[in-house]
Coordinates of C-alpha atoms in Angstrom, one line a residue:
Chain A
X123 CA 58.9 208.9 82.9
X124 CA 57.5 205.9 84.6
X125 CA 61.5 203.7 83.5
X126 CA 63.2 206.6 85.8
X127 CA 61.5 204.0 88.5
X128 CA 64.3 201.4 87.2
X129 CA 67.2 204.1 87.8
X130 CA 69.8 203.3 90.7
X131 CA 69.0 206.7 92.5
X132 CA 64.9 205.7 92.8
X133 CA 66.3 202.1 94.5
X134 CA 68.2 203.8 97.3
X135 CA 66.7 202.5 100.8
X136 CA 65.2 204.6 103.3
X137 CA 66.0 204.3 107.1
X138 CA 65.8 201.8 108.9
X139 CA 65.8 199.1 105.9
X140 CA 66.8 195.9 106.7
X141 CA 69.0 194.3 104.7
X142 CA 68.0 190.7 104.8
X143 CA 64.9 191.9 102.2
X144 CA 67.5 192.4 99.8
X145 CA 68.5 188.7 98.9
X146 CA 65.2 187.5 97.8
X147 CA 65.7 189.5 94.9
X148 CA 68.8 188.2 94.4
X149 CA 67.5 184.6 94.4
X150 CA 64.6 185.6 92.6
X151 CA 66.7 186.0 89.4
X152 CA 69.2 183.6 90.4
X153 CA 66.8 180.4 90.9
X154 CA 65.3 181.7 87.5
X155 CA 68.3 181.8 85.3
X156 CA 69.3 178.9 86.8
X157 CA 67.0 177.1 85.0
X158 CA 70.0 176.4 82.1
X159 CA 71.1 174.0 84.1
X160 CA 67.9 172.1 83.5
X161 CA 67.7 172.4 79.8
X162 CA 68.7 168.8 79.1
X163 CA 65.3 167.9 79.9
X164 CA 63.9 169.8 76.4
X165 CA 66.7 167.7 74.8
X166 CA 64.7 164.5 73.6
X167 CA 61.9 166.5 72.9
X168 CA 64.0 169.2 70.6
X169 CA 65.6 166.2 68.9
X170 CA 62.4 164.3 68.1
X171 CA 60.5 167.7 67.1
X172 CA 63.1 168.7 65.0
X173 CA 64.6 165.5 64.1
X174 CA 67.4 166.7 64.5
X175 CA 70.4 165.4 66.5
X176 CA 71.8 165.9 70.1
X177 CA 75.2 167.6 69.4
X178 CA 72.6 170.0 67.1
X179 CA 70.5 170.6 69.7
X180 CA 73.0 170.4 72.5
X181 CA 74.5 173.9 70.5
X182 CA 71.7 175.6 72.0
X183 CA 73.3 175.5 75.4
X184 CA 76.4 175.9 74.2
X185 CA 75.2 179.2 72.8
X186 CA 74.1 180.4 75.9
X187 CA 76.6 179.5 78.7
X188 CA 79.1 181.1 75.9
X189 CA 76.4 184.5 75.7
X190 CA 76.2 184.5 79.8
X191 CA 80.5 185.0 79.7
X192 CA 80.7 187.3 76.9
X193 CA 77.6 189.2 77.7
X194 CA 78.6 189.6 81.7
X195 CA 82.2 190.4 80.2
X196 CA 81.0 193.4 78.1
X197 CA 77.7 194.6 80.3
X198 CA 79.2 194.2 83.5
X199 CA 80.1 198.2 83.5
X200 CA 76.7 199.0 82.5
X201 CA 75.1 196.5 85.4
X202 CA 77.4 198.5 87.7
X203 CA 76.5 202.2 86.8
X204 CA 72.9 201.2 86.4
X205 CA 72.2 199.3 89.8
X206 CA 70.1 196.4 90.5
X207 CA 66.7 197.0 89.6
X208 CA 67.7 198.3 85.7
X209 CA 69.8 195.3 85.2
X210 CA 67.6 192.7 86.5
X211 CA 64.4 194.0 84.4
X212 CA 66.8 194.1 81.4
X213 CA 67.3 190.6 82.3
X214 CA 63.9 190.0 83.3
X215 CA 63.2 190.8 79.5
X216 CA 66.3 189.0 77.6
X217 CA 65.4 186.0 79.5
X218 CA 61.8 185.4 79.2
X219 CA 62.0 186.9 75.2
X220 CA 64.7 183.8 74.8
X221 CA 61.7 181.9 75.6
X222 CA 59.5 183.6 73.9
X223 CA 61.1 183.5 70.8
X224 CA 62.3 179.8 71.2
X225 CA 58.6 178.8 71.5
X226 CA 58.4 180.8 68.2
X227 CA 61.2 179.0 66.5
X228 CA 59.8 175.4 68.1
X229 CA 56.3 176.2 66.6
X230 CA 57.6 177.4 62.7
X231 CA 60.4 174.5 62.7
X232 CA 62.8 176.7 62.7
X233 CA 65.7 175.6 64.8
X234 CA 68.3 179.0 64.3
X235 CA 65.6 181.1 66.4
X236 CA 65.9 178.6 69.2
X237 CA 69.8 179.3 68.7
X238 CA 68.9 182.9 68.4
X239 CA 66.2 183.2 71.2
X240 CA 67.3 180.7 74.1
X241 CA 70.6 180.7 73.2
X242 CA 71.7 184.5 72.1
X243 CA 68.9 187.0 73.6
X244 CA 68.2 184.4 76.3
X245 CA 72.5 184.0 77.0
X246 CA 72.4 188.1 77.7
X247 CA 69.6 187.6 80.3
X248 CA 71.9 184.7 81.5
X249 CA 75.1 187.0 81.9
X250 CA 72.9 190.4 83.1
X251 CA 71.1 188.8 85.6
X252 CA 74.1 186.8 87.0
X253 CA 76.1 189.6 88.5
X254 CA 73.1 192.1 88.4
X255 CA 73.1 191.4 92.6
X256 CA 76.3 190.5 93.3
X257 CA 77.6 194.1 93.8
X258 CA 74.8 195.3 95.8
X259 CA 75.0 192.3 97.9
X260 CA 78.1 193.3 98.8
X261 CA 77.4 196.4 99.9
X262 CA 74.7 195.1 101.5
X263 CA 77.1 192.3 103.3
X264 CA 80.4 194.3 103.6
X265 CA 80.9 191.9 107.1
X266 CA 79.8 188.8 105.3
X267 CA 80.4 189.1 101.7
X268 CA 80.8 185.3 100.6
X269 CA 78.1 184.2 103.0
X270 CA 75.8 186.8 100.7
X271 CA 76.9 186.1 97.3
X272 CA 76.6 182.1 98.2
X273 CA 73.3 182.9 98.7
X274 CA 72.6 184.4 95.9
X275 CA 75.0 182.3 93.6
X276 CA 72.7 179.3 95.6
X277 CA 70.1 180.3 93.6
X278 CA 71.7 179.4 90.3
X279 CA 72.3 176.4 91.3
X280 CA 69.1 175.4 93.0
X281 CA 67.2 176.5 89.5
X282 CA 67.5 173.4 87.9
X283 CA 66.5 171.4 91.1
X284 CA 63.0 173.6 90.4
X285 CA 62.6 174.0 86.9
X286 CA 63.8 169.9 86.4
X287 CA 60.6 168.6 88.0
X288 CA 58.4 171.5 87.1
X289 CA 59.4 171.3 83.2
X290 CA 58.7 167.5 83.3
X291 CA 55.7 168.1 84.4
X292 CA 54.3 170.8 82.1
X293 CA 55.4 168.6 79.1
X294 CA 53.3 165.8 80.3
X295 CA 50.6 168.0 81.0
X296 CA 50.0 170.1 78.0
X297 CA 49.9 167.3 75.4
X298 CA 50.5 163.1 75.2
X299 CA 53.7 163.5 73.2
X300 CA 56.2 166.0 74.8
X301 CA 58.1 167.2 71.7
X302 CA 54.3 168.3 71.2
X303 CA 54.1 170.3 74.9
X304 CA 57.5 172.3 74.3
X305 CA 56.1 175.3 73.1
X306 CA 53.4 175.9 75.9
X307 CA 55.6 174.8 78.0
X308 CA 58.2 177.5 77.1
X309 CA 55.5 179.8 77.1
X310 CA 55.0 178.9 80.5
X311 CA 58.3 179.3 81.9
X312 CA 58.8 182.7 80.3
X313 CA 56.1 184.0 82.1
X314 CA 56.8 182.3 85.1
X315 CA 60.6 184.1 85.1
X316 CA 59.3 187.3 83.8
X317 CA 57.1 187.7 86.5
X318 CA 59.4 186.2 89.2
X319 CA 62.3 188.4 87.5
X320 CA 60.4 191.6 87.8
X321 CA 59.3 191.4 91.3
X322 CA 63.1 190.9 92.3
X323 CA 63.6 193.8 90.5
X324 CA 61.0 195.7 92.0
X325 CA 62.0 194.7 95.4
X326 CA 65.5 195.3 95.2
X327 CA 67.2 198.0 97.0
X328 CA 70.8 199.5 97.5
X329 CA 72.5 200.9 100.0
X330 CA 72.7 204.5 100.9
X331 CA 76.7 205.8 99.9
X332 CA 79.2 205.0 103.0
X333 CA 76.2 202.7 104.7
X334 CA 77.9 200.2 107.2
X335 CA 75.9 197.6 109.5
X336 CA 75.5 199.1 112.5
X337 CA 78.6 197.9 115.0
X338 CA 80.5 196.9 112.0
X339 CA 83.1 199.9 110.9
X340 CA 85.2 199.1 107.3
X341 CA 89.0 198.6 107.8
X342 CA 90.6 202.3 107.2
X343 CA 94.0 201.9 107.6
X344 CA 96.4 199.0 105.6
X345 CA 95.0 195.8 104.2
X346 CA 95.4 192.8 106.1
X347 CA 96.5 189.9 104.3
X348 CA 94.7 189.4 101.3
X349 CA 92.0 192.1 101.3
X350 CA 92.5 195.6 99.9
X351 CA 90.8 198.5 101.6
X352 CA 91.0 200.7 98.3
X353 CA 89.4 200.3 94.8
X354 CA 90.4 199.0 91.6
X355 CA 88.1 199.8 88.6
X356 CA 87.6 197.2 86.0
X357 CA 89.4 198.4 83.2
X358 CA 92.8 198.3 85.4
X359 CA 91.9 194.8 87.4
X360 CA 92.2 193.0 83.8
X361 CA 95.8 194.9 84.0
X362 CA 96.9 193.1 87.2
X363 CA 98.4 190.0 87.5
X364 CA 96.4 189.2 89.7
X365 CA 92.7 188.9 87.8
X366 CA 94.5 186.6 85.5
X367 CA 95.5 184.3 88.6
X368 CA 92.2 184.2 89.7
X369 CA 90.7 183.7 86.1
X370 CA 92.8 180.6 85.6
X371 CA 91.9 179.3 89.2
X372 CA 88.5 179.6 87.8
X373 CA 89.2 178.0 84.9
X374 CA 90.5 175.2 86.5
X375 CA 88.0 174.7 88.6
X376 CA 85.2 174.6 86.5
X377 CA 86.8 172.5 84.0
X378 CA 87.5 170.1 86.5
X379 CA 84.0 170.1 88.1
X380 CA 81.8 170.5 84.6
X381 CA 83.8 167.2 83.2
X382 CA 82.3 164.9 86.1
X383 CA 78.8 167.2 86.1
X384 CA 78.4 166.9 81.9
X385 CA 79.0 162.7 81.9
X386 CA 77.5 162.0 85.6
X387 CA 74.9 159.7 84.3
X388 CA 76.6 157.3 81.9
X389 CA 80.3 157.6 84.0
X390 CA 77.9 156.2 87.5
X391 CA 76.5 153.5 84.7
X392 CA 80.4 152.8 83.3
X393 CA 81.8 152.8 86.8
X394 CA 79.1 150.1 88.5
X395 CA 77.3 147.6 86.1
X396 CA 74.3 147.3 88.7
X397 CA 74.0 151.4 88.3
X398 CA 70.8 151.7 86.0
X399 CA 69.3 155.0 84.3
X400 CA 67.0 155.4 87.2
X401 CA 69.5 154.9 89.7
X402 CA 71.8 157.5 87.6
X403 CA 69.3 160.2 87.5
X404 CA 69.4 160.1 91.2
X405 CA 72.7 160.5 91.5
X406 CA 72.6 163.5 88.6
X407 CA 69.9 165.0 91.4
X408 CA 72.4 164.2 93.9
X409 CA 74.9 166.1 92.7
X410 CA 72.7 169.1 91.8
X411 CA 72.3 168.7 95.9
X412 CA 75.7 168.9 96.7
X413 CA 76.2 171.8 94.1
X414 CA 73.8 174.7 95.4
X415 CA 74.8 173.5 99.1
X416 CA 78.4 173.8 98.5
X417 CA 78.0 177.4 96.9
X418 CA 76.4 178.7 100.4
X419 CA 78.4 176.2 102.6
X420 CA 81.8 176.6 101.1
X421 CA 81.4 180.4 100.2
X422 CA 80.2 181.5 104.0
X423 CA 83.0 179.7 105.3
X424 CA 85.2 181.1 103.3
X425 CA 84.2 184.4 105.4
X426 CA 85.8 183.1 108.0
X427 CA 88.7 181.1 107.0
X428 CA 89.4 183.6 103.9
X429 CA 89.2 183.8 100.4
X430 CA 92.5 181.9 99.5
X431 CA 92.7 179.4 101.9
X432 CA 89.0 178.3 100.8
X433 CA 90.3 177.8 97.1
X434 CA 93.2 176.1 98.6
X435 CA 90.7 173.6 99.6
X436 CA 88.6 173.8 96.3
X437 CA 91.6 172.9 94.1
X438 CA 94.2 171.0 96.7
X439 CA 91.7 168.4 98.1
X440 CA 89.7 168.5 95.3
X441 CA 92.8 167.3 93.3
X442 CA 93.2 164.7 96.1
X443 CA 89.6 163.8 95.3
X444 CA 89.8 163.1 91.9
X445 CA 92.6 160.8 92.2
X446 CA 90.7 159.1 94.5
X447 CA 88.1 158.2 92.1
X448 CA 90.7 157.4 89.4
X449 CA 92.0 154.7 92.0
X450 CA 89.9 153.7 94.1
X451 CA 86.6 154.8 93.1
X452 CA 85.3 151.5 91.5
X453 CA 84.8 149.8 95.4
X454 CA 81.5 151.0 95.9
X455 CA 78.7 153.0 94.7
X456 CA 78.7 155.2 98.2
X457 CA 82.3 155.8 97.9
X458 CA 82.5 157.4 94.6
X459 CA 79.3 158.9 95.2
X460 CA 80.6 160.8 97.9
X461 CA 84.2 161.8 96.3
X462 CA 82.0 162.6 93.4
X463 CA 79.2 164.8 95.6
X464 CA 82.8 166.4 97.7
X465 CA 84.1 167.5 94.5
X466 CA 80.9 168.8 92.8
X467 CA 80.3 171.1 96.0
X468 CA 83.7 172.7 95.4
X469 CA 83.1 173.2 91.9
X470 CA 79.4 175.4 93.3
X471 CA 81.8 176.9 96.3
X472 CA 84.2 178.1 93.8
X473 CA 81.6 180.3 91.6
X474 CA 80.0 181.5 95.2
X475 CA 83.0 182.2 96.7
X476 CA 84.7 184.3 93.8
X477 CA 83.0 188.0 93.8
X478 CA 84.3 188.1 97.3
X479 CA 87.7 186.8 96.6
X480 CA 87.3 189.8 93.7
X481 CA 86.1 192.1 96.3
X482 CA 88.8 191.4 98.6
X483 CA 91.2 191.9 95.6
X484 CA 89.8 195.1 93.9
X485 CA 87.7 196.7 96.5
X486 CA 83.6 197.0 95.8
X487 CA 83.5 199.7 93.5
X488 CA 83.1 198.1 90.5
X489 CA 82.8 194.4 91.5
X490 CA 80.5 193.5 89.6
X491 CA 82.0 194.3 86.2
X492 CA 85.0 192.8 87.3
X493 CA 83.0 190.2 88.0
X494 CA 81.9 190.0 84.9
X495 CA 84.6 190.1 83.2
X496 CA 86.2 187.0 84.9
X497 CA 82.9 184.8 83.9
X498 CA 84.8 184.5 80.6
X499 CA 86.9 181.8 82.6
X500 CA 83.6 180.0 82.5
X501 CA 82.5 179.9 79.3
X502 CA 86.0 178.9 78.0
X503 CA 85.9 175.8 81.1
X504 CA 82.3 175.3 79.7
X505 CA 83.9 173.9 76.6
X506 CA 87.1 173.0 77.8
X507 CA 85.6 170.5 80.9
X508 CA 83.7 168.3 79.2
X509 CA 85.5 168.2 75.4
X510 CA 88.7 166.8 77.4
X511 CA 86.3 163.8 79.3
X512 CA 83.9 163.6 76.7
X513 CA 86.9 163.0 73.9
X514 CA 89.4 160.4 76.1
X515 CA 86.1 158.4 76.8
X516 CA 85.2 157.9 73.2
X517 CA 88.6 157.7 71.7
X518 CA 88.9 154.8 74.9
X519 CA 85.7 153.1 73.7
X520 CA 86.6 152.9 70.0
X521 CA 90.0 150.9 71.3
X522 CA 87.6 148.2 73.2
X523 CA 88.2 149.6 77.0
X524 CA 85.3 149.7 78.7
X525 CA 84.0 150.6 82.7
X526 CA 85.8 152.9 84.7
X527 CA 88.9 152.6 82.4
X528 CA 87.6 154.7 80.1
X529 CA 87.6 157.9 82.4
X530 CA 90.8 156.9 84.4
X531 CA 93.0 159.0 82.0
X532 CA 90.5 162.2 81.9
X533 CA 90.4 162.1 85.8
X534 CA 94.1 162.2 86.3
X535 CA 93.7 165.2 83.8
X536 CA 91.9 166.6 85.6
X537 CA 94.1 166.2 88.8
X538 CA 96.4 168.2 87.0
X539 CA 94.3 171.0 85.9
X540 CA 93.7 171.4 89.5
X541 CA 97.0 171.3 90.7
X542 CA 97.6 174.3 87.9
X543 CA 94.8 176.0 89.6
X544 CA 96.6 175.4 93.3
X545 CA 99.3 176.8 92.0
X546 CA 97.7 180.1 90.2
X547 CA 96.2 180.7 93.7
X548 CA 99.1 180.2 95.3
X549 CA 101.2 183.1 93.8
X550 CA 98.0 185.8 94.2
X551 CA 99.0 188.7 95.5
X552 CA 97.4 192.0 96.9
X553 CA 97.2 194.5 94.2
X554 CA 99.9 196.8 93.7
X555 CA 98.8 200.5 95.0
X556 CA 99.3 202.1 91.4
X557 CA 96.1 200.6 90.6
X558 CA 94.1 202.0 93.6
X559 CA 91.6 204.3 92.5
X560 CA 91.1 207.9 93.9
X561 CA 87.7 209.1 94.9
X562 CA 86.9 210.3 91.4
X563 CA 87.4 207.0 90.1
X564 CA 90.7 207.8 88.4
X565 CA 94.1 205.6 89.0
X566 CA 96.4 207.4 91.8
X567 CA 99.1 205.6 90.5
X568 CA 101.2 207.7 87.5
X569 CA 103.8 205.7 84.9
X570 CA 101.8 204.9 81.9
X571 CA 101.4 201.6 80.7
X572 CA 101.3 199.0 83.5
X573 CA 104.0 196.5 83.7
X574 CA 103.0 193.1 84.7
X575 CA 106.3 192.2 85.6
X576 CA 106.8 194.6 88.8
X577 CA 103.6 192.9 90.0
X578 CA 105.7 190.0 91.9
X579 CA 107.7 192.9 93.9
X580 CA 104.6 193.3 96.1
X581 CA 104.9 191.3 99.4
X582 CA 102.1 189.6 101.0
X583 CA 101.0 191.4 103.7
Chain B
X290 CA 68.6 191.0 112.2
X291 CA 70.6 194.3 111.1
X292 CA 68.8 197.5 109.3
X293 CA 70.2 199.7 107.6
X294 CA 70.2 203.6 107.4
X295 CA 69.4 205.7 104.5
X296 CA 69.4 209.3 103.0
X297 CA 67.8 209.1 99.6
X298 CA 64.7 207.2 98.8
X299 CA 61.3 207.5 96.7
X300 CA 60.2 210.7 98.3
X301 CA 63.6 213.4 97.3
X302 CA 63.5 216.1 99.0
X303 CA 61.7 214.5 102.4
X304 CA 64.3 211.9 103.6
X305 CA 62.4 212.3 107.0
X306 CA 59.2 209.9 105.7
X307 CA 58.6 206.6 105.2
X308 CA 60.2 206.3 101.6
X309 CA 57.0 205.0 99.6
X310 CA 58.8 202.5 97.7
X311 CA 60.1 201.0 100.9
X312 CA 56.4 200.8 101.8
X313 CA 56.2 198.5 99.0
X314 CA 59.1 196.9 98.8
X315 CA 59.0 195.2 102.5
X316 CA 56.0 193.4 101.9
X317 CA 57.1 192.3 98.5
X318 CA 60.2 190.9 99.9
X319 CA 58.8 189.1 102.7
X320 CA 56.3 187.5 99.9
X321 CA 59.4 186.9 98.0
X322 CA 61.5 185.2 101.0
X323 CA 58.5 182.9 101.0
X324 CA 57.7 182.2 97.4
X325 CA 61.5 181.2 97.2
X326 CA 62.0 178.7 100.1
X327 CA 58.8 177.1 98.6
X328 CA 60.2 176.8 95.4
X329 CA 63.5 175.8 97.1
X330 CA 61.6 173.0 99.2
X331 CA 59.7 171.8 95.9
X332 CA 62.5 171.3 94.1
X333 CA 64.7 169.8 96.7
X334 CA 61.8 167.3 97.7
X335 CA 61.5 166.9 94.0
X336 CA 65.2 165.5 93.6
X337 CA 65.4 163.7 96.9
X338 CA 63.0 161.1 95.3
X339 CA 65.1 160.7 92.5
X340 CA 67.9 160.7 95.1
X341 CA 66.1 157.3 96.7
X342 CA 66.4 155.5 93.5
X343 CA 70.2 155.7 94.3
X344 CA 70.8 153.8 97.1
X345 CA 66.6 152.3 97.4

């Protein structure tokens, strides 16, 4: 059967592979997907097609950043038992048919099939191919993990930096009107990503079982610090005390970064009166800049430094940050443009840096479920982030304030959603040892159903 | 750059040959490598111009 190419076993590397031809196919799928980012720029369009209105057509991303959590939630076992190549075909397919079927739904005027195609089928290609490398980089990278996965996670964010100027320009090209271009143009992209999708796929390769770089032997005896050298599966991490720590210090994060990310343009505008659109969109590219370096910067430093001492700095100077801009950020344009640029690369370092902080935690079995499953925290921030800016600021403008009052109360929310976070990270702990999984898989520990509560009698170490 | 060291590959059963899906595989990632830090410089260069408008 010519799928058995797809299976995990046909995708094992042979001697002598070097493992630096690995992350290409990573970013392959990562700089694809991450083309959501840039779907604002089919916005106008959609609306003037459709005649229809923003928050309508502004659903359809909703849709899918909500489909990437829930589908990398519930698929993440299946991404993990069937190995890279598998799982980045299937999302090779979900992502170019939400395209495909969006062109579909553009081109009979009917706007639920651009719900269902980009949003629903095209949200599962979202959450598939999102943690379809992240495990097998980390086997790959057991030295280096966050270094890897930033590179990877890179990818996401350096997506909309491509697909921005490149869908721009195909809606110019392919007619005069660009609410008239939307459906080659999706076309276009779907077979772009398919393509670029299913040679990462073909490329990719794991690890043989118990490969190590050479001069580079895994911890066997105790943990140190923070990092486990046993496995938890994924069904007990969302037991521990733990994964819920690290999901709210994801939470936090993101809610904190997407609230400045979602209202960058008009906040720059509200903030400096000699701000125009033009000079606002640079500033949006600015920050889409400072948000795929900070995912490989932050996260590879985070190999050295460590997982929770790197999140210290996401959410403890990041809290300092914001307040910053609450107090001082109206005395000039390239002050609040770099407090604003600071705190946007921490909101990248903290998606990069998380499978490793999860690998640390649980071990590399099945990292990339758990992974999965802790993307929820970013769907729920998705909606969270900007509803809390994007609500102050107009209930502000409907009482007459204008400028940078009107986000002065959502940023010093925001400084406490981060302290929250600080604090979640704070009290993570090593996972207790009656979650450690034995070589077949199965929990050593005995004692039925897990109490939470003993959790806290584990020390540090 | 470190390489890695395998037992199972395209060719079970003869883990002593050049696995022919490594064969293909090397190649395709090296054209991949590329295609990507093109793509990466595009869209960088791309944004860098809107980046001028900022402070220009």
């Amino acid at each position: 059967m010519a799928l058995t190419f797809l299976d995990r076993d046909r995708s094992v590397a042979g001697p002598g592979y070097n493992r630096w031809l690995f992350p290409p196919a990573a970013l392959a799928v990562h700089l694809s997907i991450g083309q959501v980012y840039a779907f604002s720029v089919f916005k106008t369009p959609l609306v003037d097609h459709f005649h229809s209105s923003l928050t309508a057509i502004g659903i359809v991303f909703s849709i899918a950043i909500v489909m990437l959590g829930a589908s990398a939630a519930i698929l993440g076992t299946w991404v993990e038992r069937s190995g890279p190549r598998k799982s980045m075909a299937a999302a090779a397919l979900c992502w170019s048919s939400g395209f495909l079927i969006g062109a579909l739904g553009v081109a009979s005027d009917q706007l639920w099939l651009v719900y269902l195609g980009y949003g629903v089928i095209g949200g599962i290609g979202l959450g598939i191919g999102y943690i379809s490398p992240v495990s097998t980089l980390i086997k790959w990278f057991p030295d280096r993990p966050g270094l890897a996965t930033g590179l990877a996670i890179m990818g996401f964010g350096g997506g909309a930096l491509i697909a921005s100027p490149l869908s721009n320009k195909l809606l110019t090209t392919y007619a005069d009107k660009p609410q008239d271009a939307i459906v080659p143009a999706f076309l276009t992209l779907g077979a772009l990503y398919l393509v670029a999708m299913l040679l990462g796929a073909t490329a990719a390769r794991v690890p043989p079982a118990g490969w190590a770089p050479p001069g580079w032997t895994a911890p066997t005896s105790q943990a140190s610090g923070m990092r486990t050298t046993a496995n938890v599966t994924a069904a007990d991490a969302i037991r521990t005390r733990s994964f819920w720590l690290l999901w709210i210090v994801l939470f936090c994060n993101v809610t904190a970064g997407i609230g400045i990310l979602e209202q960058a343009s008009p906040m720059i505008q509200d903030f400096f009166s000699n701000v125009d659109a033009n000079a606002a969109a640079g500033y949006v590219g600015l920050l889409s800049l400072a948000n795929m370096s900070g995912r490989f910067i932050w996260s590879s430093t985070s190999d050295v430094i460590g997982r929770k001492a790197t999140y210290m700095g996401y959410l403890g100077i990041g809290a300092v940050l914001y307040f910053l801009v609450a107090t001082t950020g109206t005395s000039s344009v390239a002050w609040f443009v770099a407090l604003t640029a600071l705190i946007i690369s921490f909101y990248g370092g903290g998606f990069a840096t998380v499978p490793a902080y999860l690998k640390d935690l649980f071990g590399g079995l099945e990292v990339g479920a758990i992974h999965g499953r802790l993307l929820t925290a970013w769907s729920a921030a998705g909606v969270a982030g900007p509803l809390i800016v994007n609500r102050i600021a107009d209930a502000r403008k409907a009482n007459g304030i204008k400028g940078a009052d009107l986000y002065t109360l959502s940023l010093s929310i925001m400084v406490g959603v981060l302290i929250v976070g600080f604090l979640a990270n704070l009290a993570i702990r090593p996972v207790p040892e009656r979650f450690h999984a034995g070589p077949d898989g199965a929990r050593r520990g005995t004692g039925g159903d897990v109490d939470l509560r003993n959790e806290e009698e584990v020390t540090n170490r | 750059m470190t390489t890695g060291a395998g037992t199972r590959n395209d060719n079970p059963g003869d883990p002593g040959t050049t696995p022919r899906g490594d064969a293909v595989a090397v190649p395709l990632s090296l054209l991949l490598w590329a295609l990507v830090l093109i793509a990466l410089a595009y869209g960088v260069i791309s944004t860098l111009q809107k980046v001028t408008q900022l402070f220009g």
